[in-house]
Short mmCIF file of C-alpha atoms and ligand atoms in Angstrom, two decimals:
data_model
loop_
_atom_site.label_atom_id
_atom_site.label_comp_id
_atom_site.label_asym_id
_atom_site.label_seq_id
_atom_site.Cartn_x
_atom_site.Cartn_y
_atom_site.Cartn_z
CA MET A 597 -36.94 2.39 -3.01
CA SER A 598 -33.19 2.58 -3.43
CA ASP A 599 -30.94 2.02 -0.41
CA ASN A 600 -28.12 3.92 -2.06
CA LEU A 601 -26.34 5.80 0.73
CA PHE A 602 -25.93 8.87 -1.48
CA GLN A 603 -29.71 9.01 -1.86
CA THR A 604 -30.04 8.78 1.92
CA PHE A 605 -27.71 11.76 2.28
CA LEU A 606 -29.50 13.74 -0.46
CA ASP A 607 -32.83 13.17 1.27
CA ARG A 608 -31.41 14.71 4.42
CA PHE A 609 -29.69 17.71 2.85
CA PRO A 610 -31.33 21.03 3.76
CA ALA A 611 -34.05 22.30 1.42
CA ASP A 612 -32.01 25.43 0.85
CA LYS A 613 -29.01 24.05 -1.07
CA SER A 614 -27.18 27.36 -0.90
CA LYS A 615 -26.43 26.58 2.75
CA THR A 616 -22.83 25.92 3.65
CA PHE A 617 -21.78 22.30 3.93
CA LEU A 618 -18.09 22.88 4.43
CA VAL A 619 -15.51 25.58 5.09
CA GLU A 620 -11.94 25.03 3.96
CA ARG A 621 -8.81 26.17 5.80
CA ASP A 622 -8.49 29.33 3.69
CA GLY A 623 -12.10 30.25 4.41
CA THR A 624 -13.57 29.05 1.07
CA GLU A 625 -17.17 27.99 1.66
CA ARG A 626 -18.70 25.01 -0.14
CA SER A 627 -22.48 24.82 -0.32
CA PHE A 628 -24.66 21.74 -0.71
CA ALA A 629 -25.36 22.89 -4.26
CA TRP A 630 -21.61 22.83 -4.91
CA LEU A 631 -21.29 19.36 -3.38
CA ILE A 632 -24.13 17.94 -5.50
CA ASP A 633 -22.80 19.58 -8.67
CA GLN A 634 -19.18 18.49 -8.13
CA THR A 635 -20.30 14.95 -7.26
CA GLY A 636 -22.42 14.78 -10.42
CA ARG A 637 -19.50 16.03 -12.52
CA TYR A 638 -17.08 13.46 -11.11
CA ALA A 639 -19.72 10.76 -11.57
CA ALA A 640 -20.03 11.79 -15.25
CA VAL A 641 -16.24 11.62 -15.73
CA LEU A 642 -16.00 8.22 -14.05
CA ALA A 643 -18.92 6.92 -16.12
CA PHE A 644 -17.19 8.20 -19.27
CA HIS A 645 -14.18 6.06 -18.31
CA GLY A 646 -16.42 3.04 -18.06
CA VAL A 647 -17.12 2.89 -14.34
CA ILE A 648 -20.32 0.99 -13.65
CA LYS A 649 -21.99 -0.43 -10.58
CA GLY A 650 -19.66 -2.69 -8.58
CA ASP A 651 -16.44 -1.31 -10.13
CA ARG A 652 -13.72 -0.20 -7.74
CA VAL A 653 -12.44 3.37 -7.89
CA ALA A 654 -9.19 3.63 -5.94
CA ALA A 655 -7.84 6.98 -4.79
CA GLN A 656 -4.62 8.07 -3.13
CA VAL A 657 -5.09 11.81 -2.89
CA ASP A 658 -4.43 14.66 -0.50
CA LYS A 659 -7.26 15.79 1.71
CA SER A 660 -9.61 18.38 0.18
CA SER A 661 -13.33 18.97 -0.27
CA ASP A 662 -13.01 17.46 -3.77
CA VAL A 663 -12.15 14.11 -2.16
CA LEU A 664 -15.60 14.10 -0.59
CA ALA A 665 -17.21 14.69 -3.99
CA LEU A 666 -15.16 11.78 -5.36
CA TYR A 667 -16.42 9.52 -2.55
CA LEU A 668 -20.02 10.57 -3.22
CA ALA A 669 -19.59 10.18 -6.99
CA CYS A 670 -18.66 6.53 -6.45
CA LEU A 671 -21.80 6.07 -4.36
CA GLN A 672 -23.93 7.84 -6.97
CA LEU A 673 -22.75 5.35 -9.61
CA GLY A 674 -23.12 2.36 -7.29
CA ALA A 675 -19.36 1.94 -7.68
CA ILE A 676 -17.04 1.04 -4.83
CA HIS A 677 -14.98 3.79 -3.23
CA LEU A 678 -11.51 2.62 -2.27
CA PRO A 679 -9.46 5.24 -0.45
CA LEU A 680 -5.77 4.61 0.16
CA ASN A 681 -3.49 5.97 2.85
CA THR A 682 -1.47 8.89 1.47
CA ALA A 683 1.65 7.47 3.17
CA TYR A 684 1.67 4.31 1.04
CA THR A 685 4.67 4.01 -1.27
CA GLY A 686 4.84 2.61 -4.81
CA ASP A 687 5.25 -1.04 -3.73
CA GLU A 688 2.32 -0.82 -1.37
CA ILE A 689 0.15 0.85 -4.00
CA ALA A 690 1.08 -1.91 -6.44
CA TYR A 691 -0.23 -4.46 -3.94
CA PHE A 692 -3.53 -2.63 -3.46
CA LEU A 693 -4.07 -2.10 -7.18
CA GLY A 694 -3.28 -5.75 -7.86
CA ASP A 695 -5.58 -6.87 -5.04
CA ALA A 696 -8.54 -4.60 -5.74
CA ALA A 697 -8.32 -4.40 -9.57
CA PRO A 698 -9.91 -0.94 -9.77
CA ARG A 699 -11.39 0.38 -13.02
CA VAL A 700 -9.98 3.83 -12.23
CA PHE A 701 -7.12 4.94 -9.99
CA VAL A 702 -7.04 8.58 -8.94
CA CYS A 703 -3.60 9.73 -7.79
CA ARG A 704 -1.92 12.98 -6.76
CA PRO A 705 -0.84 15.06 -9.78
CA ALA A 706 2.82 14.72 -8.77
CA ASN A 707 2.56 10.90 -8.81
CA ILE A 708 1.03 10.55 -12.25
CA ASP A 709 4.04 8.88 -13.89
CA VAL A 710 4.47 6.22 -11.24
CA ALA A 711 0.71 5.69 -11.09
CA GLN A 712 0.57 5.18 -14.85
CA GLU A 713 3.35 2.61 -14.68
CA LEU A 714 1.77 0.75 -11.75
CA GLY A 715 -1.68 1.00 -13.32
CA GLY A 716 -0.35 -0.48 -16.58
CA LYS A 717 1.15 -3.46 -14.75
CA ASN A 718 -2.04 -4.05 -12.80
CA ASN A 719 -4.66 -3.68 -15.55
CA VAL A 720 -6.14 -0.49 -14.17
CA GLY A 721 -8.31 0.98 -16.95
CA THR A 722 -7.72 4.69 -16.39
CA ILE A 723 -5.44 6.86 -14.27
CA LEU A 724 -6.73 10.27 -13.26
CA SER A 725 -5.21 12.83 -10.95
CA LEU A 726 -6.67 15.09 -8.29
CA GLY A 727 -4.77 17.81 -6.44
CA SER A 728 -5.83 19.63 -3.32
CA ALA A 729 -5.86 23.00 -5.12
CA GLY A 730 -8.55 22.18 -7.67
CA ASP A 731 -5.91 20.82 -10.09
CA GLY A 732 -5.51 17.45 -11.77
CA SER A 733 -7.03 15.73 -14.80
CA LEU A 734 -10.17 14.68 -12.94
CA ASN A 735 -10.98 18.35 -12.35
CA ASP A 736 -10.01 19.34 -15.90
CA GLN A 737 -12.39 16.78 -17.33
CA ALA A 738 -15.11 17.58 -14.78
CA LYS A 739 -15.31 21.15 -16.07
CA ASN A 740 -16.48 19.97 -19.47
CA VAL A 741 -19.21 17.50 -18.61
CA THR A 742 -22.88 17.67 -17.77
CA PRO A 743 -23.27 16.63 -14.15
CA LEU A 744 -25.05 13.30 -13.64
CA ILE A 745 -28.26 13.63 -11.69
CA ASP A 746 -29.56 10.08 -11.44
CA VAL A 747 -28.50 7.97 -8.50
CA VAL A 748 -27.94 4.32 -9.40
CA ASP A 749 -30.19 1.91 -7.49
CA ALA A 750 -28.38 -0.01 -4.81
CA ASN A 751 -29.75 -2.39 -2.25
CA LYS A 752 -28.60 -2.34 1.30
CA ASP A 753 -26.19 -5.26 0.95
CA ASP A 754 -24.39 -3.85 -2.08
CA VAL A 755 -20.80 -2.88 -1.34
CA ALA A 756 -20.28 0.89 -1.08
CA ALA A 757 -16.63 0.92 -0.12
CA ILE A 758 -13.61 -1.25 0.37
CA LEU A 759 -11.49 0.10 3.14
CA TYR A 760 -8.14 -1.45 3.94
CA THR A 761 -7.40 -2.01 7.62
CA SER A 762 -4.52 -0.06 9.14
CA GLY A 763 -2.06 -2.95 8.91
CA THR A 764 -1.14 -2.72 12.61
CA THR A 765 -1.02 -6.48 13.09
CA GLY A 766 -0.06 -7.64 9.60
CA ARG A 767 -0.86 -7.01 5.97
CA SER A 768 -3.87 -4.73 5.48
CA LYS A 769 -7.09 -6.50 4.55
CA GLY A 770 -9.78 -4.96 2.36
CA ALA A 771 -13.03 -4.74 4.34
CA MET A 772 -16.17 -4.71 2.16
CA LEU A 773 -18.63 -2.24 3.66
CA THR A 774 -22.18 -2.07 2.38
CA HIS A 775 -24.51 0.89 1.94
CA ASN A 776 -26.35 -0.31 5.02
CA ASN A 777 -23.21 -0.85 7.14
CA LEU A 778 -22.25 2.78 6.59
CA GLY A 779 -25.74 4.26 6.61
CA SER A 780 -27.01 2.48 9.71
CA ASN A 781 -23.87 3.28 11.69
CA ALA A 782 -23.91 6.97 10.71
CA LYS A 783 -27.58 7.24 11.71
CA THR A 784 -26.94 5.50 15.03
CA LEU A 785 -23.99 7.77 15.85
CA HIS A 786 -25.83 10.87 14.68
CA SER A 787 -28.53 10.21 17.21
CA ALA A 788 -26.32 8.76 20.01
CA TRP A 789 -24.09 11.84 19.97
CA GLY A 790 -26.98 14.26 19.76
CA PHE A 791 -26.19 15.98 16.45
CA LYS A 792 -28.52 18.84 15.54
CA PRO A 793 -28.65 21.42 12.77
CA GLY A 794 -26.27 24.14 13.88
CA ASP A 795 -23.48 21.76 14.91
CA THR A 796 -20.08 22.50 13.42
CA LEU A 797 -17.56 19.67 13.24
CA LEU A 798 -13.88 20.53 13.25
CA HIS A 799 -12.26 17.95 10.95
CA ALA A 800 -8.53 17.30 11.23
CA LEU A 801 -8.51 13.53 10.56
CA PRO A 802 -7.48 11.81 7.32
CA LEU A 803 -10.19 10.90 4.79
CA PHE A 804 -8.82 7.43 4.00
CA HIS A 805 -9.74 5.88 7.32
CA THR A 806 -13.05 4.93 8.91
CA HIS A 807 -12.79 7.55 11.66
CA GLY A 808 -12.39 10.60 9.41
CA LEU A 809 -14.67 9.44 6.58
CA PHE A 810 -17.32 7.01 7.76
CA VAL A 811 -17.73 8.42 11.25
CA ALA A 812 -17.04 12.14 10.96
CA ILE A 813 -18.09 12.94 7.38
CA ASN A 814 -21.03 10.53 7.13
CA ILE A 815 -22.50 11.95 10.34
CA MET A 816 -22.21 15.48 8.97
CA LEU A 817 -23.77 14.44 5.65
CA MET A 818 -26.64 13.02 7.71
CA ASN A 819 -26.78 16.23 9.72
CA GLY A 820 -26.86 18.59 6.75
CA GLY A 821 -23.48 20.16 7.68
CA LYS A 822 -21.39 21.89 8.75
CA VAL A 823 -17.72 20.88 8.55
CA ILE A 824 -14.55 22.91 9.00
CA LEU A 825 -12.04 20.90 6.96
CA LEU A 826 -8.37 21.17 7.91
CA PRO A 827 -5.75 19.43 5.76
CA LYS A 828 -4.26 17.73 8.83
CA PHE A 829 -4.00 18.02 12.59
CA ASP A 830 -2.03 21.08 13.62
CA ALA A 831 -2.54 22.19 17.22
CA ASP A 832 -2.36 25.93 16.35
CA ASP A 833 -4.93 25.55 13.55
CA VAL A 834 -7.25 23.53 15.75
CA ILE A 835 -7.03 25.96 18.67
CA GLU A 836 -7.76 28.86 16.31
CA ARG A 837 -10.97 27.20 15.05
CA LEU A 838 -12.34 25.58 18.21
CA PRO A 839 -14.27 28.77 19.12
CA GLN A 840 -16.27 28.43 15.86
CA SER A 841 -16.87 24.70 16.32
CA THR A 842 -19.09 22.52 18.49
CA VAL A 843 -17.60 19.02 17.97
CA LEU A 844 -14.09 17.63 17.49
CA MET A 845 -13.34 14.01 16.66
CA GLY A 846 -9.80 12.92 17.25
CA VAL A 847 -7.33 10.19 17.95
CA PRO A 848 -5.73 10.22 21.42
CA THR A 849 -2.60 12.02 20.17
CA PHE A 850 -4.77 15.03 19.20
CA TYR A 851 -5.69 15.37 22.83
CA THR A 852 -2.20 14.91 24.25
CA ARG A 853 -0.88 17.48 21.76
CA LEU A 854 -3.60 19.97 22.64
CA LEU A 855 -2.84 19.50 26.34
CA ALA A 856 0.85 20.16 25.66
CA HIS A 857 -0.02 23.50 24.01
CA PRO A 858 0.15 26.55 26.31
CA GLN A 859 -2.70 28.29 24.46
CA PHE A 860 -5.10 25.40 24.93
CA THR A 861 -7.29 26.81 27.70
CA LYS A 862 -10.80 26.38 29.01
CA ASP A 863 -11.84 29.58 27.18
CA VAL A 864 -10.84 28.13 23.83
CA THR A 865 -13.30 25.24 24.35
CA ALA A 866 -16.22 27.37 25.60
CA ASN A 867 -18.29 26.91 22.41
CA MET A 868 -17.63 23.15 22.21
CA ARG A 869 -20.23 20.59 23.21
CA LEU A 870 -18.39 17.35 22.45
CA PHE A 871 -14.89 15.90 22.11
CA VAL A 872 -14.80 12.32 20.77
CA SER A 873 -11.79 9.99 20.87
CA GLY A 874 -11.11 6.68 19.16
CA SER A 875 -8.88 4.56 16.87
CA ALA A 876 -6.45 3.85 19.71
CA PRO A 877 -6.77 3.68 23.49
CA LEU A 878 -7.18 6.97 25.34
CA LEU A 879 -5.30 6.85 28.62
CA ALA A 880 -7.43 7.55 31.69
CA GLU A 881 -4.68 10.01 32.58
CA THR A 882 -5.32 12.02 29.38
CA HIS A 883 -9.07 11.91 29.98
CA ASP A 884 -8.59 13.29 33.50
CA ALA A 885 -6.06 15.97 32.49
CA PHE A 886 -8.42 17.14 29.73
CA PHE A 887 -11.30 17.40 32.18
CA GLU A 888 -9.18 19.38 34.61
CA ARG A 889 -8.06 21.81 31.91
CA THR A 890 -11.34 22.30 30.06
CA GLY A 891 -14.23 20.92 32.11
CA HIS A 892 -15.03 18.59 29.16
CA LYS A 893 -15.11 14.81 29.52
CA ILE A 894 -13.79 13.29 26.30
CA LEU A 895 -16.25 10.73 24.95
CA GLU A 896 -14.36 7.57 23.99
CA ARG A 897 -15.80 5.10 21.53
CA TYR A 898 -14.50 1.91 19.95
CA GLY A 899 -14.69 0.58 16.43
CA MET A 900 -12.71 -0.90 13.62
CA THR A 901 -12.51 -0.75 9.83
CA GLU A 902 -14.50 -3.98 9.60
CA THR A 903 -17.33 -2.92 11.88
CA CYS A 904 -17.54 0.87 11.88
CA MET A 905 -18.40 1.83 15.48
CA ASN A 906 -19.42 -0.81 18.02
CA THR A 907 -19.51 0.92 21.38
CA SER A 908 -19.60 4.42 22.78
CA ASN A 909 -19.58 6.08 26.14
CA PRO A 910 -22.88 7.89 26.55
CA LEU A 911 -23.61 11.49 25.64
CA ASP A 912 -25.66 11.76 28.83
CA GLY A 913 -24.50 9.55 31.65
CA GLU A 914 -21.16 8.32 32.86
CA ARG A 915 -18.21 8.70 30.45
CA ARG A 916 -15.84 6.32 32.15
CA PRO A 917 -12.11 6.93 31.69
CA GLY A 918 -10.34 3.86 30.30
CA ALA A 919 -13.61 2.26 29.10
CA VAL A 920 -15.23 2.44 25.67
CA GLY A 921 -18.81 2.35 26.96
CA PRO A 922 -21.69 -0.01 26.24
CA THR A 923 -22.60 -1.25 22.75
CA LEU A 924 -24.38 1.17 20.43
CA PRO A 925 -28.09 0.48 19.78
CA GLY A 926 -28.45 -2.44 17.33
CA THR A 927 -24.99 -3.88 18.02
CA GLU A 928 -24.46 -6.90 20.27
CA ALA A 929 -21.18 -7.82 21.94
CA ARG A 930 -19.90 -10.76 23.95
CA VAL A 931 -16.54 -11.86 25.29
CA CYS A 932 -15.48 -15.41 24.49
CA ASP A 933 -12.54 -17.73 24.97
CA LYS A 934 -10.65 -19.16 22.00
CA ASP A 935 -13.23 -21.92 21.51
CA GLY A 936 -16.13 -19.53 21.44
CA LYS A 937 -17.39 -20.21 24.97
CA VAL A 938 -19.07 -17.06 26.28
CA LEU A 939 -17.31 -15.73 29.39
CA GLY A 940 -18.88 -14.04 32.40
CA ALA A 941 -18.88 -10.39 33.45
CA GLY A 942 -15.38 -9.04 34.06
CA GLU A 943 -13.55 -11.99 32.50
CA ILE A 944 -10.93 -11.21 29.85
CA GLY A 945 -11.44 -12.80 26.46
CA VAL A 946 -11.81 -11.93 22.78
CA LEU A 947 -14.54 -9.47 21.95
CA GLU A 948 -17.08 -10.60 19.35
CA VAL A 949 -19.68 -8.30 17.78
CA ARG A 950 -22.79 -8.63 15.62
CA GLY A 951 -25.07 -6.04 14.06
CA PRO A 952 -25.96 -4.07 10.94
CA ASN A 953 -22.61 -2.28 11.25
CA VAL A 954 -20.55 -5.44 10.72
CA PHE A 955 -18.96 -5.78 7.29
CA LYS A 956 -19.73 -8.26 4.56
CA GLY A 957 -16.31 -9.88 4.49
CA TYR A 958 -12.73 -9.35 3.38
CA TRP A 959 -12.27 -8.61 -0.30
CA GLN A 960 -11.12 -11.76 -2.08
CA MET A 961 -10.31 -13.55 1.18
CA PRO A 962 -13.19 -16.02 1.65
CA GLU A 963 -11.20 -18.27 3.97
CA LYS A 964 -10.02 -15.41 6.16
CA THR A 965 -13.61 -14.11 6.25
CA ALA A 966 -14.98 -17.52 7.23
CA SER A 967 -12.41 -17.96 10.00
CA GLU A 968 -13.21 -14.58 11.58
CA PHE A 969 -16.96 -15.18 11.86
CA ARG A 970 -18.77 -17.55 14.24
CA SER A 971 -21.59 -19.63 12.76
CA ASP A 972 -24.17 -17.39 14.49
CA GLY A 973 -22.86 -14.30 12.70
CA PHE A 974 -20.64 -12.81 15.41
CA PHE A 975 -17.40 -11.27 14.11
CA ILE A 976 -14.24 -12.05 16.08
CA THR A 977 -12.63 -8.64 16.54
CA GLY A 978 -9.20 -9.82 17.71
CA ASP A 979 -9.37 -7.34 20.60
CA LEU A 980 -9.22 -8.56 24.19
CA ALA A 981 -11.85 -7.03 26.40
CA THR A 982 -14.04 -7.31 29.45
CA ILE A 983 -17.75 -6.55 29.73
CA GLY A 984 -18.82 -5.38 33.17
CA GLU A 985 -22.13 -6.19 34.90
CA ASP A 986 -23.30 -2.74 33.80
CA GLY A 987 -22.48 -3.44 30.13
CA TYR A 988 -19.46 -1.13 29.98
CA ILE A 989 -16.72 -2.60 27.81
CA THR A 990 -13.01 -2.16 28.47
CA ILE A 991 -10.50 -2.93 25.74
CA VAL A 992 -7.54 -4.70 27.30
CA GLY A 993 -5.38 -4.87 24.18
CA ARG A 994 -5.04 -6.89 21.03
CA ASP A 995 -5.09 -10.65 21.01
CA LYS A 996 -1.86 -10.57 18.98
CA ASP A 997 -0.11 -8.36 21.58
CA LEU A 998 -0.86 -10.72 24.45
CA ILE A 999 2.41 -11.98 25.94
CA ILE A 1000 2.64 -15.57 27.13
CA SER A 1001 5.65 -15.83 29.43
CA GLY A 1002 6.43 -19.15 31.08
CA GLY A 1003 2.89 -20.25 30.27
CA PHE A 1004 1.29 -17.25 31.99
CA ASN A 1005 -0.72 -14.52 30.25
CA VAL A 1006 0.64 -11.00 30.53
CA TYR A 1007 -1.61 -8.19 29.34
CA PRO A 1008 0.68 -5.34 28.23
CA LYS A 1009 -1.87 -2.74 29.37
CA GLU A 1010 -1.53 -3.80 33.01
CA VAL A 1011 2.24 -3.25 32.94
CA GLU A 1012 1.92 -0.06 30.88
CA GLU A 1013 -0.50 1.52 33.35
CA ILE A 1014 1.97 1.05 36.20
CA ILE A 1015 4.99 2.43 34.37
CA ALA A 1016 3.05 5.33 32.81
CA ASP A 1017 2.39 6.59 36.33
CA TYR A 1018 6.08 7.17 37.06
CA ASP A 1019 7.04 10.86 36.94
CA GLU A 1020 10.09 10.31 34.73
CA VAL A 1021 8.00 8.46 32.10
CA ASP A 1022 5.96 10.21 29.44
CA GLU A 1023 4.91 7.19 27.36
CA VAL A 1024 5.45 3.45 27.49
CA ALA A 1025 4.81 0.42 25.29
CA ILE A 1026 5.15 -3.16 26.54
CA PHE A 1027 5.55 -6.14 24.20
CA GLY A 1028 6.78 -9.73 24.15
CA LEU A 1029 10.10 -10.94 22.72
CA PRO A 1030 11.13 -14.52 21.93
CA HIS A 1031 12.95 -16.03 24.91
CA PRO A 1032 14.60 -19.47 25.05
CA ASP A 1033 13.36 -20.34 28.57
CA PHE A 1034 10.05 -18.51 28.87
CA GLY A 1035 8.79 -18.68 25.29
CA GLU A 1036 8.29 -14.95 25.47
CA ALA A 1037 9.81 -12.35 27.75
CA VAL A 1038 8.16 -9.08 28.75
CA ALA A 1039 10.06 -6.06 27.41
CA GLY A 1040 9.27 -2.43 26.83
CA VAL A 1041 10.25 0.99 25.61
CA ILE A 1042 9.69 4.31 27.35
CA VAL A 1043 9.76 7.92 26.27
CA PRO A 1044 11.17 10.03 29.12
CA ALA A 1045 9.14 12.90 30.53
CA ASN A 1046 10.50 16.33 29.64
CA GLY A 1047 14.06 16.78 30.84
CA SER A 1048 14.38 13.53 32.77
CA THR A 1049 16.98 10.81 32.21
CA PRO A 1050 15.38 7.70 33.65
CA ASP A 1051 17.35 4.74 34.95
CA THR A 1052 15.65 1.81 33.23
CA ASP A 1053 17.00 -0.78 35.69
CA ALA A 1054 15.54 1.24 38.54
CA ILE A 1055 12.18 1.35 36.74
CA ILE A 1056 12.22 -2.40 36.27
CA LYS A 1057 12.99 -2.83 39.99
CA ARG A 1058 10.18 -0.50 41.02
CA THR A 1059 7.58 -2.49 39.11
CA GLN A 1060 8.40 -5.53 41.28
CA ASP A 1061 6.28 -4.14 44.14
CA LYS A 1062 3.18 -4.10 41.97
CA LEU A 1063 3.65 -6.99 39.53
CA ALA A 1064 4.05 -10.74 39.81
CA LYS A 1065 7.55 -11.81 38.79
CA PHE A 1066 6.53 -13.16 35.37
CA LYS A 1067 5.01 -9.77 34.45
CA VAL A 1068 8.09 -7.70 35.34
CA PRO A 1069 9.86 -6.45 32.19
CA LYS A 1070 13.25 -8.05 31.59
CA ARG A 1071 14.51 -5.12 29.54
CA ILE A 1072 13.38 -1.55 28.92
CA TRP A 1073 14.83 0.73 26.27
CA ILE A 1074 14.58 4.51 25.99
CA LEU A 1075 13.23 6.08 22.78
CA ASP A 1076 12.64 9.70 21.74
CA GLU A 1077 9.14 8.77 20.57
CA LEU A 1078 7.01 5.68 20.15
CA PRO A 1079 6.56 4.40 16.59
CA ARG A 1080 3.00 5.37 15.66
CA ASN A 1081 1.08 5.42 12.39
CA THR A 1082 -1.06 8.33 11.16
CA MET A 1083 -3.93 7.24 13.39
CA GLY A 1084 -1.74 7.34 16.48
CA LYS A 1085 -1.64 3.56 16.81
CA ILE A 1086 1.53 2.22 18.42
CA GLN A 1087 3.28 -0.13 16.00
CA LYS A 1088 4.10 -2.98 18.36
CA ALA A 1089 4.98 -5.36 15.53
CA GLN A 1090 7.73 -2.92 14.59
CA LEU A 1091 9.02 -2.87 18.18
CA ARG A 1092 9.01 -6.66 18.38
CA LYS A 1093 11.00 -6.80 15.15
CA ALA A 1094 13.54 -4.18 16.26
CA TYR A 1095 14.43 -6.07 19.44
CA GLU A 1096 13.67 -9.67 18.39
CA ASP A 1097 17.21 -11.00 18.93
CA THR A 1098 17.65 -9.61 22.44
CA PHE A 1099 17.19 -12.88 24.29
CA ALA A 1100 17.70 -15.31 21.44
P1 ATP B 417 -4.99 -4.38 11.16
O1 ATP B 417 -6.35 -4.97 11.37
O2 ATP B 417 -4.65 -4.26 9.73
O3 ATP B 417 -3.92 -5.02 11.99
P2 ATP B 417 -5.95 -2.13 12.76
O4 ATP B 417 -6.70 -3.16 13.54
O5 ATP B 417 -5.12 -1.15 13.55
O6 ATP B 417 -5.02 -2.83 11.68
P3 ATP B 417 -8.18 -0.42 12.23
O7 ATP B 417 -9.38 -1.11 11.73
O8 ATP B 417 -7.87 0.93 11.74
O9 ATP B 417 -6.95 -1.32 11.86
O10 ATP B 417 -8.24 -0.31 13.79
C1 ATP B 417 -9.14 -0.99 14.60
C2 ATP B 417 -8.48 -1.31 15.92
O11 ATP B 417 -8.14 -0.10 16.61
C3 ATP B 417 -9.38 -2.04 16.88
O12 ATP B 417 -9.43 -3.43 16.59
C4 ATP B 417 -8.71 -1.73 18.21
O13 ATP B 417 -7.60 -2.59 18.45
C5 ATP B 417 -8.21 -0.31 18.01
N1 ATP B 417 -9.12 0.69 18.62
C6 ATP B 417 -10.03 1.48 18.03
N2 ATP B 417 -10.65 2.27 18.93
C7 ATP B 417 -10.12 1.96 20.12
C8 ATP B 417 -10.32 2.40 21.46
N3 ATP B 417 -11.19 3.36 21.75
N4 ATP B 417 -9.58 1.84 22.44
C9 ATP B 417 -8.69 0.87 22.18
N5 ATP B 417 -8.44 0.41 20.94
C10 ATP B 417 -9.14 0.94 19.94
MG1 MG B 418 -7.67 -4.87 12.89
#
């Protein structure tokens, strides 16, 4: 029996293929029959251009239902789907093409010239284009082929996708995810979050990241629909469609933006059964404000490109603000010190995980892969965390964001939680800067709350009541907004760079 993930999805599609899988923003409905046909057509075009099992197919394309057919076509051929962030520029694309050596690169129609030039330099066999309005050469060619029906055999450890990490802490790494990594995680989440026929997922996330594709879409492919696909997050659009939906998956900024919208009321969420948050920390404050407004407790979960999802607050049971819940069934977690010694309940250390969800390794980085795994198969996530007696995990921050000032550890989150509570502060980010005496000094940026003009020296002084001297920020700057990427992750490396000479 084949372990091809596409076959797993096909086996779970409803018997009546005329059923709707997806509804686009303009109301166009896409049935399962459409999805299977379009996938088969793309698979035929890719095969015509020489794509065989194990070949990479890279794509930097705008979000549309066709992108899903392209993903599934790669699976059908046993090829490796390689989605790229739509924000990447020419230089970045050149790096990814050089690194991944795809057989085919699918670009946006407007980028065809640049793509052809970059593809030529990087030995990419064929450049195709795909637009979000049914345009592009991939679609032109797909109209004139006979759709492929056969699904190439794949075993569970064959690579289904290479997904590059978000590049928050350094250069993005290509994570090799197998058919079983993706399939087992989607099944686990499908059951943990209680998906049933009749659920409608409102989709406003990108399709080039694990959250939007391997969590949201894979679950809905397992569920036999149905998805409302929006091109991007827009609070008005989301509010308009929440009454027809039952589940929303979002990054924390979705929720803060909804809360800031005057039309986001309890009534709007009456048909919803679940709001999920992940990709970046959800402040307990946001969780509480959301509950007060809507009566819904946002369910926070934690994962990464390399591991899909590791933990989740429960569907039934306590959804604890500020915590990411216990491990999902099948996944093990432990907190260790740098040497790999397992720490006790409540102690802060690096989180390590093991399970069928954990990736096969970094593409063409055997040494990096080896250094991130323990000999017993645990993957070192690089996130600092605690595990409570009750198994609930709290993410404290990233290992790389830990500040060591005068030899003492400062966890940015602890300082951030205190400053975020001040009325004149909307958002805050704390980070370390090189300092001649202390090694690193604690510093931060704040975004003022609406209409206020905070005195940063006064803020620094106020923190002295709550924080030991070495944790008190030495400087705080005011910004209009925090630098975030498309997934709402705060770009601390960028902040460290911007202010690096302050104490030098
Ligand atoms: P890179 O590895 O390239 O530096 P990245 O780690 O941001 O980038 P992703 O794989 O997209 O790339 O993100 C995974 C990270 O996101 C996790 O390691 C963790 O730091 C963070 N994260 C995800 N979910 C949560 C959550 N619920 N709470 C806190 N952090 C989270
Ligand atoms: Mg990472």
